[in-house]
Amino acid sequence: AYSGDGSGRWKVVKIVGVSWDSCIYHLENHPPSSPHPLPHAAWHVDVRFGSAVREYTPVSSAKDWEKGRLDLLVKTYADGRVSCRFATLQPANDWTSLEDQSCWVLVSVPKLTLTLPAMTDTPKASILQVSTVRDIGLVVGGTGVAPALQILREVLDTNGAFGSFCSAKLLYSSRTPADVLLLDELRDVEANSAGRISVKHTLTNIAADEQSNSKKQVCEVLPHIPGRHYYFTSKWKPFKPKEGALDLAEGSEGGLRGRISPDMLRWLPPPGQGTQIVVCGPPKMWDDVKVMLLGIGYAEESLVELKSLSAQQIA
């Protein structure tokens, strides 16, 4: 059986907590009857609960979608009309009627985020040849790592939009090690890139008491959601990366400290022809980072804002 163009109800089969307020929801459906419409672009789907619609960038691939699999990273906000609905979902089970279960998510067809390698939201912007973009810098925060991961995977694919000679560096800002999302996936693309992809993390609040902060955040947000599930992490049930915790030693993957600064940004590919810098994070991140990037010599046309969420997304 096929699911037509891939839009419609997708079934939750697994929920994995990755932080105190974020989970990856593994969805399944009958394979769509047509190939993915945007196999070498950055893409997203719309998710609808009632009248509320929000955009989410899958952390699974276009090939997974063609097989009827879709994984969404969702951060829950206290007043998020869609994210709070995600927090009440449960994986489908075999002992009650599927129609009566809270396991359904209404998903759109894949939609364009950015045409690659042109880095625009214009569908036919393939004017930029594959060889034009040789170096990519990504500056991300929070769930902005999801669209950044899509771009890194396209860089990793030597038959993809960027060709076989493109390199990328990603700088990821998080509060604490427990707030780092998709660590396994980022390590995987870096390990398989033959040196073409590098990832660094900076932590802005490493001295914080993570357990007390996490407990305070959970008490303030999650219990106010009626019927919420219990897949979120906690000090009793932490997320455990496959290759171990983030290495915090100086010079290692997680060795940077503090908010993103001009010195950190100088680690990215240097300004020049063939370099593109993508900033993806909370709204204020773009404003702050853009000023710093322009100040160290990047041309404005080489900078791309890729919003991970908006005020409407949070609500």
mmCIF file with all atom_site columns, C-alpha atoms in Angstrom, residues 68-230:
data_model
loop_
_atom_site.group_PDB
_atom_site.id
_atom_site.type_symbol
_atom_site.label_atom_id
_atom_site.label_alt_id
_atom_site.label_comp_id
_atom_site.label_asym_id
_atom_site.label_entity_id
_atom_site.label_seq_id
_atom_site.pdbx_PDB_ins_code
_atom_site.Cartn_x
_atom_site.Cartn_y
_atom_site.Cartn_z
_atom_site.occupancy
_atom_site.B_iso_or_equiv
_atom_site.pdbx_formal_charge
_atom_site.auth_seq_id
_atom_site.auth_comp_id
_atom_site.auth_asym_id
_atom_site.auth_atom_id
_atom_site.pdbx_PDB_model_num
ATOM 1   C CA . GLY A 1 68  ? 7.555  5.688  5.043   1.00 0.00 ? 68  GLY A CA 1
ATOM 2   C CA . ARG A 1 69  ? 9.731  6.868  7.935   1.00 0.00 ? 69  ARG A CA 1
ATOM 3   C CA . LEU A 1 70  ? 9.903  10.401 9.340   1.00 0.00 ? 70  LEU A CA 1
ATOM 4   C CA . ASP A 1 71  ? 11.767 11.558 12.475  1.00 0.00 ? 71  ASP A CA 1
ATOM 5   C CA . LEU A 1 72  ? 10.988 14.977 13.968  1.00 0.00 ? 72  LEU A CA 1
ATOM 6   C CA . LEU A 1 73  ? 12.962 16.774 16.672  1.00 0.00 ? 73  LEU A CA 1
ATOM 7   C CA . VAL A 1 74  ? 10.465 18.780 18.734  1.00 0.00 ? 74  VAL A CA 1
ATOM 8   C CA . LYS A 1 75  ? 11.199 21.179 21.581  1.00 0.00 ? 75  LYS A CA 1
ATOM 9   C CA . THR A 1 76  ? 8.209  21.684 23.886  1.00 0.00 ? 76  THR A CA 1
ATOM 10  C CA . TYR A 1 77  ? 7.280  25.238 24.888  1.00 0.00 ? 77  TYR A CA 1
ATOM 11  C CA . ALA A 1 78  ? 4.963  26.041 27.783  1.00 0.00 ? 78  ALA A CA 1
ATOM 12  C CA . ASP A 1 79  ? 2.498  27.836 25.500  1.00 0.00 ? 79  ASP A CA 1
ATOM 13  C CA . GLY A 1 80  ? 3.286  26.011 22.272  1.00 0.00 ? 80  GLY A CA 1
ATOM 14  C CA . ARG A 1 81  ? -0.015 24.996 20.665  1.00 0.00 ? 81  ARG A CA 1
ATOM 15  C CA . VAL A 1 82  ? 1.633  22.322 18.524  1.00 0.00 ? 82  VAL A CA 1
ATOM 16  C CA . SER A 1 83  ? 4.647  21.365 20.635  1.00 0.00 ? 83  SER A CA 1
ATOM 17  C CA . CYS A 1 84  ? 2.427  20.789 23.687  1.00 0.00 ? 84  CYS A CA 1
ATOM 18  C CA . ARG A 1 85  ? 0.311  18.428 21.590  1.00 0.00 ? 85  ARG A CA 1
ATOM 19  C CA . PHE A 1 86  ? 3.433  16.495 20.690  1.00 0.00 ? 86  PHE A CA 1
ATOM 20  C CA . ALA A 1 87  ? 4.136  16.193 24.424  1.00 0.00 ? 87  ALA A CA 1
ATOM 21  C CA . THR A 1 88  ? 0.875  14.250 24.884  1.00 0.00 ? 88  THR A CA 1
ATOM 22  C CA . LEU A 1 89  ? 1.505  11.697 22.117  1.00 0.00 ? 89  LEU A CA 1
ATOM 23  C CA . GLN A 1 90  ? 2.225  8.035  22.802  1.00 0.00 ? 90  GLN A CA 1
ATOM 24  C CA . PRO A 1 91  ? 3.703  5.320  20.571  1.00 0.00 ? 91  PRO A CA 1
ATOM 25  C CA . ALA A 1 92  ? 1.069  3.130  18.938  1.00 0.00 ? 92  ALA A CA 1
ATOM 26  C CA . ASN A 1 93  ? 0.314  -0.146 20.724  1.00 0.00 ? 93  ASN A CA 1
ATOM 27  C CA . ASP A 1 94  ? -1.341 -3.422 19.756  1.00 0.00 ? 94  ASP A CA 1
ATOM 28  C CA . TRP A 1 95  ? -3.815 -3.796 22.603  1.00 0.00 ? 95  TRP A CA 1
ATOM 29  C CA . THR A 1 96  ? -6.262 -0.982 21.849  1.00 0.00 ? 96  THR A CA 1
ATOM 30  C CA . SER A 1 97  ? -7.862 0.308  18.663  1.00 0.00 ? 97  SER A CA 1
ATOM 31  C CA . LEU A 1 98  ? -5.439 2.469  16.678  1.00 0.00 ? 98  LEU A CA 1
ATOM 32  C CA . GLU A 1 99  ? -8.154 5.033  15.982  1.00 0.00 ? 99  GLU A CA 1
ATOM 33  C CA . ASP A 1 100 ? -8.593 5.637  19.720  1.00 0.00 ? 100 ASP A CA 1
ATOM 34  C CA . GLN A 1 101 ? -4.883 6.160  20.421  1.00 0.00 ? 101 GLN A CA 1
ATOM 35  C CA . SER A 1 102 ? -2.969 9.436  20.771  1.00 0.00 ? 102 SER A CA 1
ATOM 36  C CA . CYS A 1 103 ? -0.424 8.361  18.179  1.00 0.00 ? 103 CYS A CA 1
ATOM 37  C CA . TRP A 1 104 ? -1.415 10.352 15.084  1.00 0.00 ? 104 TRP A CA 1
ATOM 38  C CA . VAL A 1 105 ? 0.311  13.370 13.536  1.00 0.00 ? 105 VAL A CA 1
ATOM 39  C CA . LEU A 1 106 ? -1.096 15.199 10.500  1.00 0.00 ? 106 LEU A CA 1
ATOM 40  C CA . VAL A 1 107 ? 1.841  15.943 8.189   1.00 0.00 ? 107 VAL A CA 1
ATOM 41  C CA . SER A 1 108 ? 2.111  17.839 4.894   1.00 0.00 ? 108 SER A CA 1
ATOM 42  C CA . VAL A 1 109 ? 4.109  16.932 1.804   1.00 0.00 ? 109 VAL A CA 1
ATOM 43  C CA . PRO A 1 110 ? 7.804  17.909 1.947   1.00 0.00 ? 110 PRO A CA 1
ATOM 44  C CA . LYS A 1 111 ? 8.283  21.661 1.407   1.00 0.00 ? 111 LYS A CA 1
ATOM 45  C CA . LEU A 1 112 ? 11.315 23.656 0.326   1.00 0.00 ? 112 LEU A CA 1
ATOM 46  C CA . THR A 1 113 ? 13.470 25.353 2.947   1.00 0.00 ? 113 THR A CA 1
ATOM 47  C CA . LEU A 1 114 ? 16.560 26.108 0.843   1.00 0.00 ? 114 LEU A CA 1
ATOM 48  C CA . THR A 1 115 ? 17.578 25.161 -2.675  1.00 0.00 ? 115 THR A CA 1
ATOM 49  C CA . LEU A 1 116 ? 21.105 23.732 -2.567  1.00 0.00 ? 116 LEU A CA 1
ATOM 50  C CA . PRO A 1 117 ? 23.793 24.653 -3.365  1.00 0.00 ? 117 PRO A CA 1
ATOM 51  C CA . ALA A 1 118 ? 22.345 28.119 -4.069  1.00 0.00 ? 118 ALA A CA 1
ATOM 52  C CA . MET A 1 119 ? 21.192 28.558 -0.435  1.00 0.00 ? 119 MET A CA 1
ATOM 53  C CA . THR A 1 120 ? 17.976 30.359 -1.416  1.00 0.00 ? 120 THR A CA 1
ATOM 54  C CA . ASP A 1 121 ? 14.288 29.594 -0.993  1.00 0.00 ? 121 ASP A CA 1
ATOM 55  C CA . THR A 1 122 ? 13.700 29.962 -4.744  1.00 0.00 ? 122 THR A CA 1
ATOM 56  C CA . PRO A 1 123 ? 12.768 26.554 -6.185  1.00 0.00 ? 123 PRO A CA 1
ATOM 57  C CA . LYS A 1 124 ? 14.604 27.009 -9.498  1.00 0.00 ? 124 LYS A CA 1
ATOM 58  C CA . ALA A 1 125 ? 17.721 28.669 -8.106  1.00 0.00 ? 125 ALA A CA 1
ATOM 59  C CA . SER A 1 126 ? 20.173 26.127 -9.503  1.00 0.00 ? 126 SER A CA 1
ATOM 60  C CA . ILE A 1 127 ? 22.037 28.944 -11.198 1.00 0.00 ? 127 ILE A CA 1
ATOM 61  C CA . LEU A 1 128 ? 24.853 28.389 -8.697  1.00 0.00 ? 128 LEU A CA 1
ATOM 62  C CA . GLN A 1 129 ? 26.904 25.524 -10.054 1.00 0.00 ? 129 GLN A CA 1
ATOM 63  C CA . VAL A 1 130 ? 27.903 22.641 -7.788  1.00 0.00 ? 130 VAL A CA 1
ATOM 64  C CA . SER A 1 131 ? 31.543 23.726 -7.778  1.00 0.00 ? 131 SER A CA 1
ATOM 65  C CA . THR A 1 132 ? 30.749 27.343 -6.790  1.00 0.00 ? 132 THR A CA 1
ATOM 66  C CA . VAL A 1 133 ? 30.256 26.670 -3.067  1.00 0.00 ? 133 VAL A CA 1
ATOM 67  C CA . ARG A 1 134 ? 33.482 25.182 -1.726  1.00 0.00 ? 134 ARG A CA 1
ATOM 68  C CA . ASP A 1 135 ? 33.245 26.020 1.982   1.00 0.00 ? 135 ASP A CA 1
ATOM 69  C CA . ILE A 1 136 ? 30.256 26.269 4.314   1.00 0.00 ? 136 ILE A CA 1
ATOM 70  C CA . GLY A 1 137 ? 30.170 27.615 7.849   1.00 0.00 ? 137 GLY A CA 1
ATOM 71  C CA . LEU A 1 138 ? 27.168 26.903 10.040  1.00 0.00 ? 138 LEU A CA 1
ATOM 72  C CA . VAL A 1 139 ? 26.402 28.745 13.277  1.00 0.00 ? 139 VAL A CA 1
ATOM 73  C CA . VAL A 1 140 ? 23.565 27.139 15.193  1.00 0.00 ? 140 VAL A CA 1
ATOM 74  C CA . GLY A 1 141 ? 21.723 27.186 18.479  1.00 0.00 ? 141 GLY A CA 1
ATOM 75  C CA . GLY A 1 142 ? 18.989 24.987 19.951  1.00 0.00 ? 142 GLY A CA 1
ATOM 76  C CA . THR A 1 143 ? 16.827 23.113 17.453  1.00 0.00 ? 143 THR A CA 1
ATOM 77  C CA . GLY A 1 144 ? 18.533 25.071 14.658  1.00 0.00 ? 144 GLY A CA 1
ATOM 78  C CA . VAL A 1 145 ? 20.799 22.043 14.559  1.00 0.00 ? 145 VAL A CA 1
ATOM 79  C CA . ALA A 1 146 ? 18.104 20.104 12.646  1.00 0.00 ? 146 ALA A CA 1
ATOM 80  C CA . PRO A 1 147 ? 18.267 22.093 9.353   1.00 0.00 ? 147 PRO A CA 1
ATOM 81  C CA . ALA A 1 148 ? 22.031 22.368 9.802   1.00 0.00 ? 148 ALA A CA 1
ATOM 82  C CA . LEU A 1 149 ? 22.241 18.567 9.956   1.00 0.00 ? 149 LEU A CA 1
ATOM 83  C CA . GLN A 1 150 ? 20.392 18.341 6.626   1.00 0.00 ? 150 GLN A CA 1
ATOM 84  C CA . ILE A 1 151 ? 23.005 20.602 5.022   1.00 0.00 ? 151 ILE A CA 1
ATOM 85  C CA . LEU A 1 152 ? 25.890 18.635 6.542   1.00 0.00 ? 152 LEU A CA 1
ATOM 86  C CA . ARG A 1 153 ? 24.465 15.376 5.202   1.00 0.00 ? 153 ARG A CA 1
ATOM 87  C CA . GLU A 1 154 ? 24.257 16.920 1.729   1.00 0.00 ? 154 GLU A CA 1
ATOM 88  C CA . VAL A 1 155 ? 27.919 17.961 2.041   1.00 0.00 ? 155 VAL A CA 1
ATOM 89  C CA . LEU A 1 156 ? 28.740 14.415 3.138   1.00 0.00 ? 156 LEU A CA 1
ATOM 90  C CA . ASP A 1 157 ? 27.069 12.969 0.021   1.00 0.00 ? 157 ASP A CA 1
ATOM 91  C CA . THR A 1 158 ? 29.707 13.195 -2.728  1.00 0.00 ? 158 THR A CA 1
ATOM 92  C CA . ASN A 1 159 ? 26.919 12.798 -5.285  1.00 0.00 ? 159 ASN A CA 1
ATOM 93  C CA . GLY A 1 160 ? 24.854 15.535 -3.652  1.00 0.00 ? 160 GLY A CA 1
ATOM 94  C CA . ALA A 1 161 ? 24.214 19.171 -4.468  1.00 0.00 ? 161 ALA A CA 1
ATOM 95  C CA . PHE A 1 162 ? 27.655 20.361 -3.305  1.00 0.00 ? 162 PHE A CA 1
ATOM 96  C CA . GLY A 1 163 ? 29.716 17.756 -5.137  1.00 0.00 ? 163 GLY A CA 1
ATOM 97  C CA . SER A 1 164 ? 32.734 15.957 -3.698  1.00 0.00 ? 164 SER A CA 1
ATOM 98  C CA . PHE A 1 165 ? 35.027 18.879 -2.834  1.00 0.00 ? 165 PHE A CA 1
ATOM 99  C CA . CYS A 1 166 ? 32.900 20.959 -0.476  1.00 0.00 ? 166 CYS A CA 1
ATOM 100 C CA . SER A 1 167 ? 33.870 21.237 3.213   1.00 0.00 ? 167 SER A CA 1
ATOM 101 C CA . ALA A 1 168 ? 31.858 22.458 6.195   1.00 0.00 ? 168 ALA A CA 1
ATOM 102 C CA . LYS A 1 169 ? 32.423 23.628 9.747   1.00 0.00 ? 169 LYS A CA 1
ATOM 103 C CA . LEU A 1 170 ? 29.648 23.832 12.326  1.00 0.00 ? 170 LEU A CA 1
ATOM 104 C CA . LEU A 1 171 ? 29.749 25.922 15.515  1.00 0.00 ? 171 LEU A CA 1
ATOM 105 C CA . TYR A 1 172 ? 26.980 24.937 17.928  1.00 0.00 ? 172 TYR A CA 1
ATOM 106 C CA . SER A 1 173 ? 26.065 27.043 20.973  1.00 0.00 ? 173 SER A CA 1
ATOM 107 C CA . SER A 1 174 ? 24.265 25.413 23.931  1.00 0.00 ? 174 SER A CA 1
ATOM 108 C CA . ARG A 1 175 ? 23.771 26.243 27.595  1.00 0.00 ? 175 ARG A CA 1
ATOM 109 C CA . THR A 1 176 ? 25.104 23.009 29.073  1.00 0.00 ? 176 THR A CA 1
ATOM 110 C CA . PRO A 1 177 ? 26.158 19.556 27.774  1.00 0.00 ? 177 PRO A CA 1
ATOM 111 C CA . ALA A 1 178 ? 22.636 18.300 28.546  1.00 0.00 ? 178 ALA A CA 1
ATOM 112 C CA . ASP A 1 179 ? 21.192 20.883 26.123  1.00 0.00 ? 179 ASP A CA 1
ATOM 113 C CA . VAL A 1 180 ? 23.242 19.657 23.143  1.00 0.00 ? 180 VAL A CA 1
ATOM 114 C CA . LEU A 1 181 ? 20.879 18.016 20.645  1.00 0.00 ? 181 LEU A CA 1
ATOM 115 C CA . LEU A 1 182 ? 21.681 15.451 17.907  1.00 0.00 ? 182 LEU A CA 1
ATOM 116 C CA . LEU A 1 183 ? 25.184 14.795 19.258  1.00 0.00 ? 183 LEU A CA 1
ATOM 117 C CA . ASP A 1 184 ? 25.214 11.251 17.838  1.00 0.00 ? 184 ASP A CA 1
ATOM 118 C CA . GLU A 1 185 ? 24.133 12.439 14.400  1.00 0.00 ? 185 GLU A CA 1
ATOM 119 C CA . LEU A 1 186 ? 26.712 15.244 14.314  1.00 0.00 ? 186 LEU A CA 1
ATOM 120 C CA . ARG A 1 187 ? 29.485 12.871 15.348  1.00 0.00 ? 187 ARG A CA 1
ATOM 121 C CA . ASP A 1 188 ? 28.381 10.432 12.664  1.00 0.00 ? 188 ASP A CA 1
ATOM 122 C CA . VAL A 1 189 ? 28.590 12.908 9.767   1.00 0.00 ? 189 VAL A CA 1
ATOM 123 C CA . GLU A 1 190 ? 31.948 14.194 11.016  1.00 0.00 ? 190 GLU A CA 1
ATOM 124 C CA . ALA A 1 191 ? 33.388 10.681 11.383  1.00 0.00 ? 191 ALA A CA 1
ATOM 125 C CA . ASN A 1 192 ? 32.321 9.691  7.863   1.00 0.00 ? 192 ASN A CA 1
ATOM 126 C CA . SER A 1 193 ? 33.426 12.857 6.093   1.00 0.00 ? 193 SER A CA 1
ATOM 127 C CA . ALA A 1 194 ? 37.129 12.053 5.595   1.00 0.00 ? 194 ALA A CA 1
ATOM 128 C CA . GLY A 1 195 ? 37.998 15.360 7.244   1.00 0.00 ? 195 GLY A CA 1
ATOM 129 C CA . ARG A 1 196 ? 35.616 17.512 5.171   1.00 0.00 ? 196 ARG A CA 1
ATOM 130 C CA . ILE A 1 197 ? 33.254 18.216 8.115   1.00 0.00 ? 197 ILE A CA 1
ATOM 131 C CA . SER A 1 198 ? 34.240 19.587 11.540  1.00 0.00 ? 198 SER A CA 1
ATOM 132 C CA . VAL A 1 199 ? 31.999 20.335 14.528  1.00 0.00 ? 199 VAL A CA 1
ATOM 133 C CA . LYS A 1 200 ? 32.740 22.416 17.624  1.00 0.00 ? 200 LYS A CA 1
ATOM 134 C CA . HIS A 1 201 ? 30.514 23.171 20.608  1.00 0.00 ? 201 HIS A CA 1
ATOM 135 C CA . THR A 1 202 ? 30.531 26.194 22.870  1.00 0.00 ? 202 THR A CA 1
ATOM 136 C CA . LEU A 1 203 ? 28.758 26.064 26.236  1.00 0.00 ? 203 LEU A CA 1
ATOM 137 C CA . THR A 1 204 ? 27.410 29.263 27.766  1.00 0.00 ? 204 THR A CA 1
ATOM 138 C CA . ASN A 1 205 ? 26.516 28.065 31.261  1.00 0.00 ? 205 ASN A CA 1
ATOM 139 C CA . ILE A 1 206 ? 28.784 25.123 32.034  1.00 0.00 ? 206 ILE A CA 1
ATOM 140 C CA . ALA A 1 207 ? 29.117 26.143 35.685  1.00 0.00 ? 207 ALA A CA 1
ATOM 141 C CA . ALA A 1 208 ? 25.380 25.821 36.286  1.00 0.00 ? 208 ALA A CA 1
ATOM 142 C CA . ASP A 1 209 ? 24.000 23.085 38.502  1.00 0.00 ? 209 ASP A CA 1
ATOM 143 C CA . GLU A 1 210 ? 22.424 21.140 35.663  1.00 0.00 ? 210 GLU A CA 1
ATOM 144 C CA . GLN A 1 211 ? 20.320 18.918 37.880  1.00 0.00 ? 211 GLN A CA 1
ATOM 145 C CA . SER A 1 212 ? 18.731 21.752 39.840  1.00 0.00 ? 212 SER A CA 1
ATOM 146 C CA . ASN A 1 213 ? 18.256 23.869 36.717  1.00 0.00 ? 213 ASN A CA 1
ATOM 147 C CA . SER A 1 214 ? 16.676 20.975 34.852  1.00 0.00 ? 214 SER A CA 1
ATOM 148 C CA . LYS A 1 215 ? 14.365 20.213 37.766  1.00 0.00 ? 215 LYS A CA 1
ATOM 149 C CA . LYS A 1 216 ? 13.336 23.886 37.983  1.00 0.00 ? 216 LYS A CA 1
ATOM 150 C CA . GLN A 1 217 ? 12.644 24.015 34.232  1.00 0.00 ? 217 GLN A CA 1
ATOM 151 C CA . VAL A 1 218 ? 10.606 20.823 34.280  1.00 0.00 ? 218 VAL A CA 1
ATOM 152 C CA . CYS A 1 219 ? 8.540  22.037 37.230  1.00 0.00 ? 219 CYS A CA 1
ATOM 153 C CA . GLU A 1 220 ? 7.859  25.340 35.467  1.00 0.00 ? 220 GLU A CA 1
ATOM 154 C CA . VAL A 1 221 ? 6.927  23.917 32.064  1.00 0.00 ? 221 VAL A CA 1
ATOM 155 C CA . LEU A 1 222 ? 6.165  20.253 31.567  1.00 0.00 ? 222 LEU A CA 1
ATOM 156 C CA . PRO A 1 223 ? 3.772  19.405 34.448  1.00 0.00 ? 223 PRO A CA 1
ATOM 157 C CA . HIS A 1 224 ? 1.416  22.147 33.226  1.00 0.00 ? 224 HIS A CA 1
ATOM 158 C CA . ILE A 1 225 ? 0.706  20.068 30.095  1.00 0.00 ? 225 ILE A CA 1
ATOM 159 C CA . PRO A 1 226 ? -2.265 17.773 30.858  1.00 0.00 ? 226 PRO A CA 1
ATOM 160 C CA . GLY A 1 227 ? -1.648 14.183 29.826  1.00 0.00 ? 227 GLY A CA 1
ATOM 161 C CA . ARG A 1 228 ? 1.995  14.707 28.878  1.00 0.00 ? 228 ARG A CA 1
ATOM 162 C CA . HIS A 1 229 ? 4.155  11.672 28.241  1.00 0.00 ? 229 HIS A CA 1
ATOM 163 C CA . TYR A 1 230 ? 7.245  10.794 30.266  1.00 0.00 ? 230 TYR A CA 1
#
